[in-house]
Amino acid sequence: MKLRKVTAASAAVLALALSATACGGDSNDDSSGSGSGGGKIKIGIKYDQPGLGLKKPDGSFSGFDVDVATYVAKQLGYKPDQIEFVETKSADRENALARNDVKFIAATYSINDERKKKVDFAGPYLLAHQDLLVKKDSKISEATDLNGEKLCSVTGSTSAQNVHDDFAPKAQLREYSGYSECIAGLQSGAVDALTTDDSILAGFAAQDKYKGQFKLAGLKLSNENYGIGVKKGDTATVNKINAALEKMVSDGSWQKAVDKNFGPAGYKNEPAPKIGVIVK
């Protein structure tokens, strides 16, 4: 009789242990795409692009990519306080996904065939174009107007060189270390125009210290289809993110995010792109 009591007690302990394991096993598991159980999700963004992905002095984050990522995470089951934003610089985005450093990346990540060999993409969620940023009273309205003018872009970027080669062979190229330096040069008159993706230009120009000083030329010198990068082979997460993006567009949240982050620079955005449709 005593032995039966011990056996029953042991069985009860074992049952409780198994129950606890079943309930708590996915509490920190981000791979399921569910925020239940108090788990967190790590999302890759840029830290230095106003209007898109910016880490502010108080440690908070702002920008269109941040808003998109937050909305998507909510649809996957995560509350804002369960999101950990991780800086993913352009050169390290594919590695960050391969290492499982982040669940997905929303960081002005243009979809192209070379990248698709290494990662999968949800989206696109924004169609951007290479454009020019000029002073509000500038007469520059076409790429050919840059002949004889000083054109700025960042070191290592092909944007300015493309404009020089294809449109304005007499443009004077100026390479600075970052977009902030190019903006300062544009403000002082050291350069006449800055070129990169229109979304990036609009984000910088929308900063309080620059509001009303600059305008986008409104050119479409290239097509940049921004997608959300996901680890290669993670089809389930791609499908969930695509569903979230479609909902973001349909309920009006997408346009609100565009207006909030780019509106002050007069950014005339393209309509929300259709999922899976890449504009060449």
mmCIF file of C-alpha atoms in Angstrom:
data_model
loop_
_atom_site.group_PDB
_atom_site.id
_atom_site.type_symbol
_atom_site.label_atom_id
_atom_site.label_comp_id
_atom_site.label_asym_id
_atom_site.label_seq_id
_atom_site.Cartn_x
_atom_site.Cartn_y
_atom_site.Cartn_z
ATOM 1 C CA MET A 1 0.000 0.000 0.000
ATOM 2 C CA LYS A 2 2.857 2.344 0.825
ATOM 3 C CA LEU A 3 4.505 1.540 -2.514
ATOM 4 C CA ARG A 4 1.289 2.400 -4.378
ATOM 5 C CA LYS A 5 1.189 5.818 -2.705
ATOM 6 C CA VAL A 6 4.764 6.591 -3.728
ATOM 7 C CA THR A 7 4.060 5.515 -7.303
ATOM 8 C CA ALA A 8 0.957 7.687 -7.504
ATOM 9 C CA ALA A 9 2.845 10.670 -6.152
ATOM 10 C CA SER A 10 5.644 10.154 -8.649
ATOM 11 C CA ALA A 11 3.163 9.953 -11.469
ATOM 12 C CA ALA A 12 1.591 13.198 -10.371
ATOM 13 C CA VAL A 13 4.973 14.945 -10.274
ATOM 14 C CA LEU A 14 5.826 13.610 -13.718
ATOM 15 C CA ALA A 15 2.509 14.789 -15.126
ATOM 16 C CA LEU A 16 3.049 18.269 -13.726
ATOM 17 C CA ALA A 17 6.553 18.411 -15.179
ATOM 18 C CA LEU A 18 5.338 17.388 -18.618
ATOM 19 C CA SER A 19 2.519 19.908 -18.446
ATOM 20 C CA ALA A 20 4.927 22.726 -17.512
ATOM 21 C CA THR A 21 7.248 21.779 -20.357
ATOM 22 C CA ALA A 22 4.412 21.767 -22.883
ATOM 23 C CA CYS A 23 3.155 25.161 -21.731
ATOM 24 C CA GLY A 24 6.510 26.878 -21.491
ATOM 25 C CA GLY A 25 8.443 25.272 -24.300
ATOM 26 C CA ASP A 26 7.847 28.072 -26.830
ATOM 27 C CA SER A 27 7.930 31.023 -24.434
ATOM 28 C CA ASN A 28 11.075 32.424 -26.060
ATOM 29 C CA ASP A 29 10.771 30.734 -29.412
ATOM 30 C CA ASP A 30 10.564 33.332 -32.194
ATOM 31 C CA SER A 31 10.539 30.739 -34.970
ATOM 32 C CA SER A 32 6.831 30.022 -34.595
ATOM 33 C CA GLY A 33 5.891 33.586 -35.482
ATOM 34 C CA SER A 34 3.759 33.822 -32.356
ATOM 35 C CA GLY A 35 4.242 36.301 -29.561
ATOM 36 C CA SER A 36 2.392 34.205 -26.997
ATOM 37 C CA GLY A 37 4.146 33.284 -23.794
ATOM 38 C CA GLY A 38 6.085 36.522 -23.400
ATOM 39 C CA GLY A 39 8.656 35.819 -26.126
ATOM 40 C CA LYS A 40 10.423 38.495 -28.125
ATOM 41 C CA ILE A 41 11.131 38.997 -31.799
ATOM 42 C CA LYS A 42 14.294 40.545 -33.214
ATOM 43 C CA ILE A 43 13.858 42.694 -36.304
ATOM 44 C CA GLY A 44 16.632 44.209 -38.406
ATOM 45 C CA ILE A 45 16.400 47.905 -39.326
ATOM 46 C CA LYS A 46 18.675 50.821 -40.167
ATOM 47 C CA TYR A 47 19.618 53.136 -37.310
ATOM 48 C CA ASP A 48 20.764 56.132 -39.361
ATOM 49 C CA GLN A 49 18.099 56.879 -41.982
ATOM 50 C CA PRO A 50 15.597 59.563 -40.886
ATOM 51 C CA GLY A 51 12.117 58.822 -42.156
ATOM 52 C CA LEU A 52 12.923 55.146 -42.620
ATOM 53 C CA GLY A 53 14.889 53.666 -39.759
ATOM 54 C CA LEU A 54 16.323 55.948 -37.087
ATOM 55 C CA LYS A 55 17.450 55.369 -33.514
ATOM 56 C CA LYS A 56 16.731 58.564 -31.604
ATOM 57 C CA PRO A 57 18.789 59.942 -28.707
ATOM 58 C CA ASP A 58 16.257 58.646 -26.177
ATOM 59 C CA GLY A 59 16.675 55.103 -27.513
ATOM 60 C CA SER A 60 13.334 54.957 -29.315
ATOM 61 C CA PHE A 61 12.942 54.278 -33.032
ATOM 62 C CA SER A 62 11.090 56.029 -35.844
ATOM 63 C CA GLY A 63 10.588 55.801 -39.583
ATOM 64 C CA PHE A 64 8.516 54.111 -42.260
ATOM 65 C CA ASP A 65 10.430 50.820 -42.053
ATOM 66 C CA VAL A 66 9.977 50.874 -38.278
ATOM 67 C CA ASP A 67 6.232 51.432 -38.655
ATOM 68 C CA VAL A 68 5.944 48.636 -41.208
ATOM 69 C CA ALA A 69 7.983 46.265 -39.045
ATOM 70 C CA THR A 70 5.920 47.092 -35.949
ATOM 71 C CA TYR A 71 2.651 46.513 -37.808
ATOM 72 C CA VAL A 72 3.878 43.198 -39.219
ATOM 73 C CA ALA A 73 5.112 42.050 -35.815
ATOM 74 C CA LYS A 74 1.696 42.842 -34.324
ATOM 75 C CA GLN A 75 0.032 40.665 -36.953
ATOM 76 C CA LEU A 76 2.469 37.887 -36.047
ATOM 77 C CA GLY A 77 1.369 38.151 -32.426
ATOM 78 C CA TYR A 78 3.934 40.494 -30.870
ATOM 79 C CA LYS A 79 3.257 43.620 -28.862
ATOM 80 C CA PRO A 80 5.570 46.651 -29.235
ATOM 81 C CA ASP A 81 7.379 45.825 -25.979
ATOM 82 C CA GLN A 82 8.195 42.373 -27.358
ATOM 83 C CA ILE A 83 10.081 43.825 -30.320
ATOM 84 C CA GLU A 84 13.862 44.198 -30.229
ATOM 85 C CA PHE A 85 15.177 46.294 -33.112
ATOM 86 C CA VAL A 86 18.663 45.299 -34.223
ATOM 87 C CA GLU A 87 20.894 47.450 -36.422
ATOM 88 C CA THR A 88 21.573 45.659 -39.700
ATOM 89 C CA LYS A 89 23.896 47.528 -41.999
ATOM 90 C CA SER A 90 23.616 46.917 -45.721
ATOM 91 C CA ALA A 91 26.726 44.751 -45.960
ATOM 92 C CA ASP A 92 25.586 42.419 -43.155
ATOM 93 C CA ARG A 93 21.917 41.882 -43.910
ATOM 94 C CA GLU A 94 22.225 38.449 -45.542
ATOM 95 C CA ASN A 95 24.569 37.212 -42.802
ATOM 96 C CA ALA A 96 22.268 38.459 -40.040
ATOM 97 C CA LEU A 97 19.436 36.336 -41.428
ATOM 98 C CA ALA A 98 21.648 33.293 -41.986
ATOM 99 C CA ARG A 99 22.918 33.501 -38.387
ATOM 100 C CA ASN A 100 19.363 33.867 -37.024
ATOM 101 C CA ASP A 101 20.350 37.201 -35.472
ATOM 102 C CA VAL A 102 16.961 38.545 -36.565
ATOM 103 C CA LYS A 103 13.640 37.079 -37.662
ATOM 104 C CA PHE A 104 13.215 39.486 -40.554
ATOM 105 C CA ILE A 105 14.724 42.690 -41.939
ATOM 106 C CA ALA A 106 12.941 45.887 -43.001
ATOM 107 C CA ALA A 107 15.764 48.233 -43.959
ATOM 108 C CA THR A 108 15.434 49.802 -47.438
ATOM 109 C CA TYR A 109 16.200 46.292 -48.694
ATOM 110 C CA SER A 110 15.757 46.385 -52.476
ATOM 111 C CA ILE A 111 14.747 43.059 -53.988
ATOM 112 C CA ASN A 112 17.068 41.841 -56.731
ATOM 113 C CA ASP A 113 18.020 38.519 -58.296
ATOM 114 C CA GLU A 114 21.432 38.338 -56.629
ATOM 115 C CA ARG A 115 19.999 38.813 -53.136
ATOM 116 C CA LYS A 116 17.216 36.314 -53.805
ATOM 117 C CA LYS A 117 19.878 33.617 -54.092
ATOM 118 C CA LYS A 118 20.688 34.129 -50.409
ATOM 119 C CA VAL A 119 17.440 35.245 -48.744
ATOM 120 C CA ASP A 120 13.708 35.123 -49.325
ATOM 121 C CA PHE A 121 11.621 38.281 -49.577
ATOM 122 C CA ALA A 122 8.124 39.215 -48.541
ATOM 123 C CA GLY A 123 6.535 42.161 -50.295
ATOM 124 C CA PRO A 124 7.460 44.441 -51.895
ATOM 125 C CA TYR A 125 5.983 47.040 -49.531
ATOM 126 C CA LEU A 126 7.310 50.219 -51.202
ATOM 127 C CA LEU A 127 8.321 51.158 -54.731
ATOM 128 C CA ALA A 128 11.008 53.832 -54.560
ATOM 129 C CA HIS A 129 12.991 55.522 -57.332
ATOM 130 C CA GLN A 130 16.360 57.157 -57.629
ATOM 131 C CA ASP A 131 15.741 60.897 -57.568
ATOM 132 C CA LEU A 132 17.343 64.283 -56.912
ATOM 133 C CA LEU A 133 17.032 66.490 -53.861
ATOM 134 C CA VAL A 134 17.579 70.197 -54.541
ATOM 135 C CA LYS A 135 16.942 73.522 -52.841
ATOM 136 C CA LYS A 136 13.373 74.758 -52.843
ATOM 137 C CA ASP A 137 14.149 77.523 -55.348
ATOM 138 C CA SER A 138 16.406 75.419 -57.591
ATOM 139 C CA LYS A 139 15.871 75.459 -61.353
ATOM 140 C CA ILE A 140 17.045 71.857 -61.650
ATOM 141 C CA SER A 141 14.099 69.762 -62.794
ATOM 142 C CA GLU A 142 15.696 67.163 -65.087
ATOM 143 C CA ALA A 143 18.802 65.010 -64.744
ATOM 144 C CA THR A 144 20.314 66.759 -67.780
ATOM 145 C CA ASP A 145 20.152 70.045 -65.863
ATOM 146 C CA LEU A 146 23.019 68.712 -63.744
ATOM 147 C CA ASN A 147 25.566 69.294 -66.525
ATOM 148 C CA GLY A 148 28.061 71.738 -65.075
ATOM 149 C CA GLU A 149 26.496 71.444 -61.594
ATOM 150 C CA LYS A 150 27.884 69.775 -58.461
ATOM 151 C CA LEU A 151 26.169 66.481 -57.684
ATOM 152 C CA CYS A 152 26.622 64.763 -54.332
ATOM 153 C CA SER A 153 26.238 61.192 -53.172
ATOM 154 C CA VAL A 154 27.870 59.051 -50.516
ATOM 155 C CA THR A 155 31.189 57.274 -50.958
ATOM 156 C CA GLY A 156 30.691 53.826 -52.444
ATOM 157 C CA SER A 157 27.251 54.589 -53.872
ATOM 158 C CA THR A 158 26.661 54.138 -57.583
ATOM 159 C CA SER A 159 23.788 56.637 -57.700
ATOM 160 C CA ALA A 160 25.762 59.731 -58.674
ATOM 161 C CA GLN A 161 27.924 57.826 -61.124
ATOM 162 C CA ASN A 162 24.809 56.435 -62.828
ATOM 163 C CA VAL A 163 23.418 59.949 -63.292
ATOM 164 C CA HIS A 164 26.769 61.118 -64.640
ATOM 165 C CA ASP A 165 27.078 58.213 -67.066
ATOM 166 C CA ASP A 166 23.493 58.123 -68.309
ATOM 167 C CA PHE A 167 22.224 61.701 -68.169
ATOM 168 C CA ALA A 168 24.739 64.392 -67.291
ATOM 169 C CA PRO A 169 28.321 63.609 -68.365
ATOM 170 C CA LYS A 170 29.433 67.133 -67.416
ATOM 171 C CA ALA A 171 28.119 66.926 -63.857
ATOM 172 C CA GLN A 172 30.773 67.485 -61.207
ATOM 173 C CA LEU A 173 30.623 64.548 -58.846
ATOM 174 C CA ARG A 174 31.180 65.079 -55.138
ATOM 175 C CA GLU A 175 31.408 62.118 -52.754
ATOM 176 C CA TYR A 176 30.839 62.664 -49.038
ATOM 177 C CA SER A 177 31.013 60.128 -46.227
ATOM 178 C CA GLY A 178 27.281 60.221 -45.474
ATOM 179 C CA TYR A 179 23.943 61.683 -46.507
ATOM 180 C CA SER A 180 23.987 64.145 -43.628
ATOM 181 C CA GLU A 181 27.162 65.683 -45.056
ATOM 182 C CA CYS A 182 25.564 65.888 -48.511
ATOM 183 C CA ILE A 183 22.504 67.612 -47.040
ATOM 184 C CA ALA A 184 24.733 70.090 -45.216
ATOM 185 C CA GLY A 185 26.592 70.727 -48.473
ATOM 186 C CA LEU A 186 23.315 71.294 -50.277
ATOM 187 C CA GLN A 187 22.206 73.701 -47.569
ATOM 188 C CA SER A 188 25.441 75.707 -47.751
ATOM 189 C CA GLY A 189 25.639 75.731 -51.544
ATOM 190 C CA ALA A 190 28.745 73.530 -51.714
ATOM 191 C CA VAL A 191 26.732 71.137 -53.909
ATOM 192 C CA ASP A 192 23.687 71.712 -56.119
ATOM 193 C CA ALA A 193 21.912 68.382 -55.799
ATOM 194 C CA LEU A 194 21.951 65.094 -53.906
ATOM 195 C CA THR A 195 20.935 61.778 -55.426
ATOM 196 C CA THR A 196 19.817 58.428 -53.998
ATOM 197 C CA ASP A 197 16.436 56.706 -53.453
ATOM 198 C CA ASP A 198 13.593 59.223 -53.217
ATOM 199 C CA SER A 199 12.371 57.656 -49.975
ATOM 200 C CA ILE A 200 15.756 58.236 -48.333
ATOM 201 C CA LEU A 201 15.935 61.798 -49.663
ATOM 202 C CA ALA A 202 12.415 62.534 -48.420
ATOM 203 C CA GLY A 203 13.238 61.150 -44.990
ATOM 204 C CA PHE A 204 16.253 63.395 -44.561
ATOM 205 C CA ALA A 205 14.495 66.473 -45.949
ATOM 206 C CA ALA A 206 11.547 65.910 -43.592
ATOM 207 C CA GLN A 207 13.690 66.493 -40.493
ATOM 208 C CA ASP A 208 12.614 69.526 -38.501
ATOM 209 C CA LYS A 209 15.853 71.397 -39.128
ATOM 210 C CA TYR A 210 15.415 71.108 -42.902
ATOM 211 C CA LYS A 211 11.648 71.425 -43.358
ATOM 212 C CA GLY A 212 10.733 73.762 -46.205
ATOM 213 C CA GLN A 213 14.300 74.124 -47.502
ATOM 214 C CA PHE A 214 14.433 71.330 -50.088
ATOM 215 C CA LYS A 215 12.286 69.580 -52.670
ATOM 216 C CA LEU A 216 12.398 66.363 -54.646
ATOM 217 C CA ALA A 217 12.790 66.773 -58.400
ATOM 218 C CA GLY A 218 10.252 63.973 -58.901
ATOM 219 C CA LEU A 219 12.367 61.960 -61.339
ATOM 220 C CA LYS A 220 12.203 58.200 -61.667
ATOM 221 C CA LEU A 221 15.752 57.267 -62.589
ATOM 222 C CA SER A 222 15.421 53.679 -61.328
ATOM 223 C CA ASN A 223 12.956 51.331 -59.660
ATOM 224 C CA GLU A 224 13.744 50.120 -56.136
ATOM 225 C CA ASN A 225 11.341 47.477 -54.809
ATOM 226 C CA TYR A 226 11.729 47.406 -51.023
ATOM 227 C CA GLY A 227 11.085 43.971 -49.550
ATOM 228 C CA ILE A 228 11.245 42.373 -46.132
ATOM 229 C CA GLY A 229 14.135 39.949 -45.958
ATOM 230 C CA VAL A 230 13.577 36.528 -44.377
ATOM 231 C CA LYS A 231 15.928 33.590 -43.918
ATOM 232 C CA LYS A 232 16.191 31.463 -47.052
ATOM 233 C CA GLY A 233 13.623 28.677 -47.021
ATOM 234 C CA ASP A 234 11.352 30.164 -44.334
ATOM 235 C CA THR A 235 8.282 30.158 -46.546
ATOM 236 C CA ALA A 236 5.865 30.136 -43.622
ATOM 237 C CA THR A 237 7.161 33.470 -42.313
ATOM 238 C CA VAL A 238 7.150 34.991 -45.808
ATOM 239 C CA ASN A 239 3.492 34.051 -46.222
ATOM 240 C CA LYS A 240 2.545 35.490 -42.820
ATOM 241 C CA ILE A 241 4.363 38.756 -43.532
ATOM 242 C CA ASN A 242 2.731 39.066 -46.946
ATOM 243 C CA ALA A 243 -0.698 38.659 -45.346
ATOM 244 C CA ALA A 244 0.211 41.350 -42.792
ATOM 245 C CA LEU A 245 1.359 43.753 -45.516
ATOM 246 C CA GLU A 246 -1.863 43.259 -47.454
ATOM 247 C CA LYS A 247 -3.858 44.066 -44.337
ATOM 248 C CA MET A 248 -1.725 47.144 -43.644
ATOM 249 C CA VAL A 249 -2.617 48.495 -47.065
ATOM 250 C CA SER A 250 -6.296 47.602 -46.904
ATOM 251 C CA ASP A 251 -6.934 49.184 -43.495
ATOM 252 C CA GLY A 252 -5.190 52.458 -44.406
ATOM 253 C CA SER A 253 -2.215 52.067 -42.045
ATOM 254 C CA TRP A 254 0.262 51.916 -44.921
ATOM 255 C CA GLN A 255 -0.706 55.299 -46.375
ATOM 256 C CA LYS A 256 -0.771 56.881 -42.915
ATOM 257 C CA ALA A 257 2.811 55.696 -42.359
ATOM 258 C CA VAL A 258 3.889 57.123 -45.724
ATOM 259 C CA ASP A 259 2.297 60.504 -45.010
ATOM 260 C CA LYS A 260 3.748 60.703 -41.504
ATOM 261 C CA ASN A 261 7.325 59.858 -42.444
ATOM 262 C CA PHE A 262 7.723 61.374 -45.920
ATOM 263 C CA GLY A 263 4.978 63.967 -46.291
ATOM 264 C CA PRO A 264 6.916 67.067 -45.140
ATOM 265 C CA ALA A 265 9.295 66.729 -48.119
ATOM 266 C CA GLY A 266 6.491 66.621 -50.679
ATOM 267 C CA TYR A 267 7.092 62.941 -51.410
ATOM 268 C CA LYS A 268 4.702 61.733 -54.100
ATOM 269 C CA ASN A 269 4.657 58.051 -53.357
ATOM 270 C CA GLU A 270 3.688 55.313 -55.746
ATOM 271 C CA PRO A 271 0.573 53.335 -54.827
ATOM 272 C CA ALA A 272 1.255 50.410 -52.533
ATOM 273 C CA PRO A 273 2.819 47.682 -54.661
ATOM 274 C CA LYS A 274 1.106 44.343 -55.111
ATOM 275 C CA ILE A 275 2.644 41.465 -53.231
ATOM 276 C CA GLY A 276 5.046 39.515 -55.435
ATOM 277 C CA VAL A 277 5.012 42.037 -58.269
ATOM 278 C CA ILE A 278 8.486 43.446 -58.959
ATOM 279 C CA VAL A 279 8.665 46.543 -61.147
ATOM 280 C CA LYS A 280 11.765 46.397 -63.322
#
